[in-house]
mmCIF file of C-alpha atoms in Angstrom:
data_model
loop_
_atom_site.group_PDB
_atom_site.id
_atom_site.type_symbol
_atom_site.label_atom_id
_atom_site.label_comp_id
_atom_site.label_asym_id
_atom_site.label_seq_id
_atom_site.Cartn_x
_atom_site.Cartn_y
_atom_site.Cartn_z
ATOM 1 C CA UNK A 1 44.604 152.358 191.278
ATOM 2 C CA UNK A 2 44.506 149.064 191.671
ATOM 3 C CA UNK A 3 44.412 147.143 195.197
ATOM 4 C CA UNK A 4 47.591 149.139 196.101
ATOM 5 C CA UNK A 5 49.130 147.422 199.012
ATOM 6 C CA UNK A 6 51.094 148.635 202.499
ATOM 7 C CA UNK A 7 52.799 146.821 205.194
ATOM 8 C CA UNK A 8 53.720 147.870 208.017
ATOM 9 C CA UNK A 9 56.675 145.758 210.504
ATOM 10 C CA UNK A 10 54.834 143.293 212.627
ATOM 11 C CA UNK A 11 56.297 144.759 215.206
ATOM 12 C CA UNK A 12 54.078 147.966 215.301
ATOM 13 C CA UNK A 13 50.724 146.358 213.884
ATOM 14 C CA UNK A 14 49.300 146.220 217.659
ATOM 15 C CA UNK A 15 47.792 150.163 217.332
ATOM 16 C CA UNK A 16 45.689 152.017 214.743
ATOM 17 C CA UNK A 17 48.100 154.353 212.389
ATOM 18 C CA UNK A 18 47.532 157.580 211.165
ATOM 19 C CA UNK A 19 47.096 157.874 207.180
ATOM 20 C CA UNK A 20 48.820 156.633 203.934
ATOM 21 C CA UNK A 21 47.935 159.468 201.173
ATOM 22 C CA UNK A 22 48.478 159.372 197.548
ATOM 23 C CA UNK A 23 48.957 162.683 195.989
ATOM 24 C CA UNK A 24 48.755 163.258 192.121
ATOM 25 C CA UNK A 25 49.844 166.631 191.107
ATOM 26 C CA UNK A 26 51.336 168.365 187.716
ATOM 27 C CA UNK A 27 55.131 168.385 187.815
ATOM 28 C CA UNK A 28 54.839 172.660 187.394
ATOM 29 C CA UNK A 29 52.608 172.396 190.575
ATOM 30 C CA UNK A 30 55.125 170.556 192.605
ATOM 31 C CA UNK A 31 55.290 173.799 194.731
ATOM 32 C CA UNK A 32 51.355 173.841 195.285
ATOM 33 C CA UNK A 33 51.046 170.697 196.906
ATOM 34 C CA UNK A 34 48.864 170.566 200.252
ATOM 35 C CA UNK A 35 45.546 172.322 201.278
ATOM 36 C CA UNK A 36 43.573 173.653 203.845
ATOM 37 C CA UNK A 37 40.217 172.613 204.976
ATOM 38 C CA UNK A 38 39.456 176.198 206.720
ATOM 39 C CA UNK A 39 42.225 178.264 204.811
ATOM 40 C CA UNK A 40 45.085 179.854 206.225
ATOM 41 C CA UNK A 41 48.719 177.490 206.177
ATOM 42 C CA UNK A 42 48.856 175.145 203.634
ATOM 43 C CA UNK A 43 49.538 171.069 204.959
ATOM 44 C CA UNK A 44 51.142 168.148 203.005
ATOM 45 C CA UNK A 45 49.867 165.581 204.889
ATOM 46 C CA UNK A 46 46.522 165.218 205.471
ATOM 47 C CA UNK A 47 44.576 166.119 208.552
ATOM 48 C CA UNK A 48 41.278 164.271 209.576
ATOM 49 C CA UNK A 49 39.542 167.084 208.677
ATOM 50 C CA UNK A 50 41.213 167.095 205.172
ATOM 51 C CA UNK A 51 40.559 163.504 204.691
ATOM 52 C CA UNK A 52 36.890 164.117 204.864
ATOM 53 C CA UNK A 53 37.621 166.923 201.606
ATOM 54 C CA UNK A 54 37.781 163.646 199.261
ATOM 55 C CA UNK A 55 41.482 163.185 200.035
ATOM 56 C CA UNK A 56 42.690 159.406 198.576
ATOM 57 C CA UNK A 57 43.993 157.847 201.705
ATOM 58 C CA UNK A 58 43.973 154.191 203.782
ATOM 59 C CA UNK A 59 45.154 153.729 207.042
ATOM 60 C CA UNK A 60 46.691 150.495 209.112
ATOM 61 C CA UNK A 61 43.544 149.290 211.336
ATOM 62 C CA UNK A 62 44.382 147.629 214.671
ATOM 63 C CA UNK A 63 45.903 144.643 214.574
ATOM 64 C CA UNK A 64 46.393 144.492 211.327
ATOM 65 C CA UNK A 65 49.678 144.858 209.045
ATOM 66 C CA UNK A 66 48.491 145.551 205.465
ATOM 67 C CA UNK A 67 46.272 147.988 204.715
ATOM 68 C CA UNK A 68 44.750 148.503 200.837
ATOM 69 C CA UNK A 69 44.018 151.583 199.213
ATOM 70 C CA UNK A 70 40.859 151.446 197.364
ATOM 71 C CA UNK A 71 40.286 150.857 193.455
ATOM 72 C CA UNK A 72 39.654 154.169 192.292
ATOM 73 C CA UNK A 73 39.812 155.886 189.186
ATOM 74 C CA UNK A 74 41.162 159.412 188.949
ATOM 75 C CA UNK A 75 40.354 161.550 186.140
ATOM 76 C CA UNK A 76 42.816 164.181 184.631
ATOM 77 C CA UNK A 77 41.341 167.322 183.050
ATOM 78 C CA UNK A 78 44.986 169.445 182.402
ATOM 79 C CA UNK A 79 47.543 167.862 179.994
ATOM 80 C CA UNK A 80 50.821 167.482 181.614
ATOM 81 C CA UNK A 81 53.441 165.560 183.218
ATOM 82 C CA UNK A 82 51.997 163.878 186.732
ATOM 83 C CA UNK A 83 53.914 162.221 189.185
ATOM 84 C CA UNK A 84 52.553 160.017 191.917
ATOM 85 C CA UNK A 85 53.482 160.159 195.749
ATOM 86 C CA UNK A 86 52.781 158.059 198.400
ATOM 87 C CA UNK A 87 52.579 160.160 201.794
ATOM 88 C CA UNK A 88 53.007 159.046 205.046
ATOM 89 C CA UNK A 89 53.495 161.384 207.994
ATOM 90 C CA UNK A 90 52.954 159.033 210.882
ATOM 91 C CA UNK A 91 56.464 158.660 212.747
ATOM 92 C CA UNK A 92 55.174 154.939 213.047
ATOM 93 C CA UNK A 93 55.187 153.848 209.631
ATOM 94 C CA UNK A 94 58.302 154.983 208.413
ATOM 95 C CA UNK A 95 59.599 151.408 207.400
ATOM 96 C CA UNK A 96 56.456 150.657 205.367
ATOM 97 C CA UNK A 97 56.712 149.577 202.075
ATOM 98 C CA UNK A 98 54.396 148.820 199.158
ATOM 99 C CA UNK A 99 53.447 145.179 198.912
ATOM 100 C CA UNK A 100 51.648 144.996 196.171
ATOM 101 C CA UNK A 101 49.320 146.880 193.340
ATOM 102 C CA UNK A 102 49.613 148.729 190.660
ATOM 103 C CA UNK A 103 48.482 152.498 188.916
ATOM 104 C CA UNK A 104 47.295 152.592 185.111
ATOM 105 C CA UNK A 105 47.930 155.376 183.534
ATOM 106 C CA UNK A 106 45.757 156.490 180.421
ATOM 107 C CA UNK A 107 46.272 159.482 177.898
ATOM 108 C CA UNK A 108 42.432 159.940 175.970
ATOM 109 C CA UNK A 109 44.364 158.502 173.069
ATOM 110 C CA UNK A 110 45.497 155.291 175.002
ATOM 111 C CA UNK A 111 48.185 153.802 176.637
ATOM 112 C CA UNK A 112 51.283 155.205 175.120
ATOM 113 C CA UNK A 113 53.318 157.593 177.529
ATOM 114 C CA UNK A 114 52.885 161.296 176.555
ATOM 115 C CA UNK A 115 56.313 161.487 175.247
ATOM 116 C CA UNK A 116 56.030 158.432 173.141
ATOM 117 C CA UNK A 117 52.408 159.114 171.662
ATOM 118 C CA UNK A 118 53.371 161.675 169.396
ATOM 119 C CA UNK A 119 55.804 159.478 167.799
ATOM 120 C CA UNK A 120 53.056 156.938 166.870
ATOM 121 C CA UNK A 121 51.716 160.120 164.530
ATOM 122 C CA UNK A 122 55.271 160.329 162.964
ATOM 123 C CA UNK A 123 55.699 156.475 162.265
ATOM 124 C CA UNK A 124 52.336 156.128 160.565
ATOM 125 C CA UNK A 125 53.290 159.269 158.018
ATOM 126 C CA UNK A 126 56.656 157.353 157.617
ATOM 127 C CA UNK A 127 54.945 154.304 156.551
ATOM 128 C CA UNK A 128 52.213 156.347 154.697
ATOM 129 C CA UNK A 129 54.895 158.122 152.469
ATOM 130 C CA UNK A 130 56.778 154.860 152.065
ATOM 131 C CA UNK A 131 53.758 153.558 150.177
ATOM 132 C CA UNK A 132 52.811 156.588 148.280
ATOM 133 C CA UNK A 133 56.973 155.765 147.391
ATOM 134 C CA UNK A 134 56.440 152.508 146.256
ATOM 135 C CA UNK A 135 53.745 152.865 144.457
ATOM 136 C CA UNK A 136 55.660 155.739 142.654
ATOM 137 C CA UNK A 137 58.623 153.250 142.246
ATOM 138 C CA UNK A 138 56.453 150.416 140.681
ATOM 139 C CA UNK A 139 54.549 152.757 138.483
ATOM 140 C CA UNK A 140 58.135 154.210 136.868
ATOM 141 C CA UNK A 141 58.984 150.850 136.455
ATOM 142 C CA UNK A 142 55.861 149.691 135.103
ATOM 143 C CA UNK A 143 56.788 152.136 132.625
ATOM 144 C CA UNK A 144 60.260 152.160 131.845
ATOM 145 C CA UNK A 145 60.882 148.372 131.727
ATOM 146 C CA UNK A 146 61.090 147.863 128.232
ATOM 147 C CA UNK A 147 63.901 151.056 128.150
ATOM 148 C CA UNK A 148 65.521 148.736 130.907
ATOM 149 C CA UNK A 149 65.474 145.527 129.217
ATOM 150 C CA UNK A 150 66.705 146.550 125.733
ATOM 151 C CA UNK A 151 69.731 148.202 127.606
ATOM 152 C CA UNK A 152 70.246 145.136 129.111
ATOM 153 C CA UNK A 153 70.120 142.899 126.085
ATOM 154 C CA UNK A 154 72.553 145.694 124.602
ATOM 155 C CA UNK A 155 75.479 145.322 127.199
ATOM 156 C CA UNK A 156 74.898 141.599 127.043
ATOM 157 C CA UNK A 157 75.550 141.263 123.284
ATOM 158 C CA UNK A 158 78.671 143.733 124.186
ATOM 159 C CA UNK A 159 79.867 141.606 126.938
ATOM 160 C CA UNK A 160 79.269 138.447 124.853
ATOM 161 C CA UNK A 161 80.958 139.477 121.288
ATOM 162 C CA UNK A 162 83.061 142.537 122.373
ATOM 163 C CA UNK A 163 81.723 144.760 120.017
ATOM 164 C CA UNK A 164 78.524 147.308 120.806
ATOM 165 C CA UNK A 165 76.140 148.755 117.501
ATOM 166 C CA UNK A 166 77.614 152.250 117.298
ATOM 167 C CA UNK A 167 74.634 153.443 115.590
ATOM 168 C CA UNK A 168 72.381 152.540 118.518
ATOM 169 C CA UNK A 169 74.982 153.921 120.982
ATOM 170 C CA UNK A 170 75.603 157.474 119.239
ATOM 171 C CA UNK A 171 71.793 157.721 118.639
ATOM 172 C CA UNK A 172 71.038 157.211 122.148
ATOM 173 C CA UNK A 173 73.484 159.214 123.893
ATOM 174 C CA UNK A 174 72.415 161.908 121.971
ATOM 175 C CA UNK A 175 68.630 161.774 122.933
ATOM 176 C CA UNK A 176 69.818 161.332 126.273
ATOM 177 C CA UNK A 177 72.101 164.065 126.507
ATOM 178 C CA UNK A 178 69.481 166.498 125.066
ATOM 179 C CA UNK A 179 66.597 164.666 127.698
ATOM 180 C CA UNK A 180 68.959 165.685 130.203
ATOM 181 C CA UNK A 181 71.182 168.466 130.272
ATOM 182 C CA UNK A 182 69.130 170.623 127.463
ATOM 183 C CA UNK A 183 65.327 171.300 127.679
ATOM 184 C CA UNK A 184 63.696 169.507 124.857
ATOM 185 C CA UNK A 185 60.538 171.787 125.207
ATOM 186 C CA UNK A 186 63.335 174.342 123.454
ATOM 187 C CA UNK A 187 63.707 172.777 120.657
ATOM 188 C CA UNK A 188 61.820 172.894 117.291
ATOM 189 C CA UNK A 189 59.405 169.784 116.251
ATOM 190 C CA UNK A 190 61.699 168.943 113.611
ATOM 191 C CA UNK A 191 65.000 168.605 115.463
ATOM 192 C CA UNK A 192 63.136 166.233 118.235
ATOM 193 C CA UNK A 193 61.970 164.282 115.839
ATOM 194 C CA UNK A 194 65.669 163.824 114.101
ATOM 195 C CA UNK A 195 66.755 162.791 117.358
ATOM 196 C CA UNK A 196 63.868 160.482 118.862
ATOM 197 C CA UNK A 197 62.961 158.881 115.205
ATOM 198 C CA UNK A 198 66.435 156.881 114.602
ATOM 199 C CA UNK A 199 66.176 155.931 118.336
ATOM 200 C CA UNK A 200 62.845 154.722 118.019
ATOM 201 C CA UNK A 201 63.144 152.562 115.269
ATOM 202 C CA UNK A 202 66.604 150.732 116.503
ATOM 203 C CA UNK A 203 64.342 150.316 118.782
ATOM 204 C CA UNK A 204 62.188 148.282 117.211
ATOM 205 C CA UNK A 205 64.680 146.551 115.540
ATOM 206 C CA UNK A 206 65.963 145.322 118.831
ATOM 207 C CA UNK A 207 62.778 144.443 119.872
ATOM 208 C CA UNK A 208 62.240 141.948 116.814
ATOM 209 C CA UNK A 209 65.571 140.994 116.879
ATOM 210 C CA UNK A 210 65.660 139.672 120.328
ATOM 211 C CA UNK A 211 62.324 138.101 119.955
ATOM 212 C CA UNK A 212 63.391 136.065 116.891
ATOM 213 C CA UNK A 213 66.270 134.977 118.662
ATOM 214 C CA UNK A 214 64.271 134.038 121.575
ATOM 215 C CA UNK A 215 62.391 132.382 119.125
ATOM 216 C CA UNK A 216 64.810 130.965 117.376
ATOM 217 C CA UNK A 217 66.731 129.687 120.708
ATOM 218 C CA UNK A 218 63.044 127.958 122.107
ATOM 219 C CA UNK A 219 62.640 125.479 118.861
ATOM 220 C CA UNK A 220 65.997 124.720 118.612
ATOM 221 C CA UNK A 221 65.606 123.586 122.170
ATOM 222 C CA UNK A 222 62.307 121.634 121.782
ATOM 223 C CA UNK A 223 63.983 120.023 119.095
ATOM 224 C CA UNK A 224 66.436 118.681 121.311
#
């Protein structure tokens, strides 16, 4: 609490009130609230002798038409949902109103409502995964690059002369197709290497082949 503020009308500031109470309680206790300095019926508002039980109250001196409730901090031992009243029982200050103030409310983990804290634990694993995602993402392409960039040159020279190297293509849909939809660890040492060997050399081939023409392409422009 922080220099919580009352007034009171000016009107009725000429006498000394009775108390202004705050009252912190557990939502499932909103049944329980009161006490009893000697036992017996339970009150809501507090008597003087239950102000003296370390009740958090202020009261309207004569004369005057604020009154301030004292900085204080509360501590909270039970996890739960609190609410916060403000209590006043005198038939005299039933128009009062807070002025001014404010309550801070701290979980041990900080500032974050209870609801929203446990969402803070769900966004970090979010963000965690998405890096453990990229870095999955970057290390398959990292590694599959080259695969990428001869396909590309392939449909380029395709969609420049209109004619693809069937060789390449049957080669390659057949090492796919096997990659894929078969289980390579089925078949024999032999028949994989049929199937990757023709594949692997075209690709080399490409490889020079592009890299001559790059070549090629690079002085023809310096000469220029």
């Amino acid at each position: 609490f922080e220099k919580v503020t009352f007034r009171r009308p000016e009107d009725l500031h000429n006498f000394t009130s009775g108390l202004v109470q705050a009252i912190i309680f557990e939502v499932e206790d909103r049944e329980l609230i009161g006490g009893s300095a000697y036992g017996g019926q339970r009150a809501i508002c507090c008597t003087p002798d239950l102000a003296k039980l370390d009740a958090f109250t202020t009261s309207f001196s004569l004369d005057k038409d604020m009154a301030i409730l004292p900085s204080r901090s509360i501590e909270i031992t039970k996890t739960g949902m609190y609410n916060l009243y403000f209590m006043i029982c005198d038939p005299n200050l039933k128009d009062v109103v807070v002025e001014e103030g404010k309550t801070i409310w701290k979980n041990p983990t900080g500032y974050l409502p209870g609801r929203m804290a446990p969402l803070m634990n769900f966004y970090a694993f979010m963000s965690i995964s998405f890096v453990i995602l990229g870095i999955f993402w970057f290390s398959q392409y990292a590694r599959f690059w080259k695969e990428m960039a001869l396909w590309y040159f392939d449909y380029a020279e395709f969609n420049e002369t209109g004619v693809r190297p069937r060789t390449f293509f049957l080669t390659s849909e057949v090492l796919e197709l096997v990659e894929n939809v078969g289980a390579v660890s089925d078949i024999s040492g032999k028949a994989i290497l049929f199937l990757v060997l023709p594949v692997a050399l075209l690709d080399a081939f490409f490889i020079l082949w592009v890299f001559k023409s790059l070549s090629a392409t690079l002085n023809k422009l310096q000469v220029a």
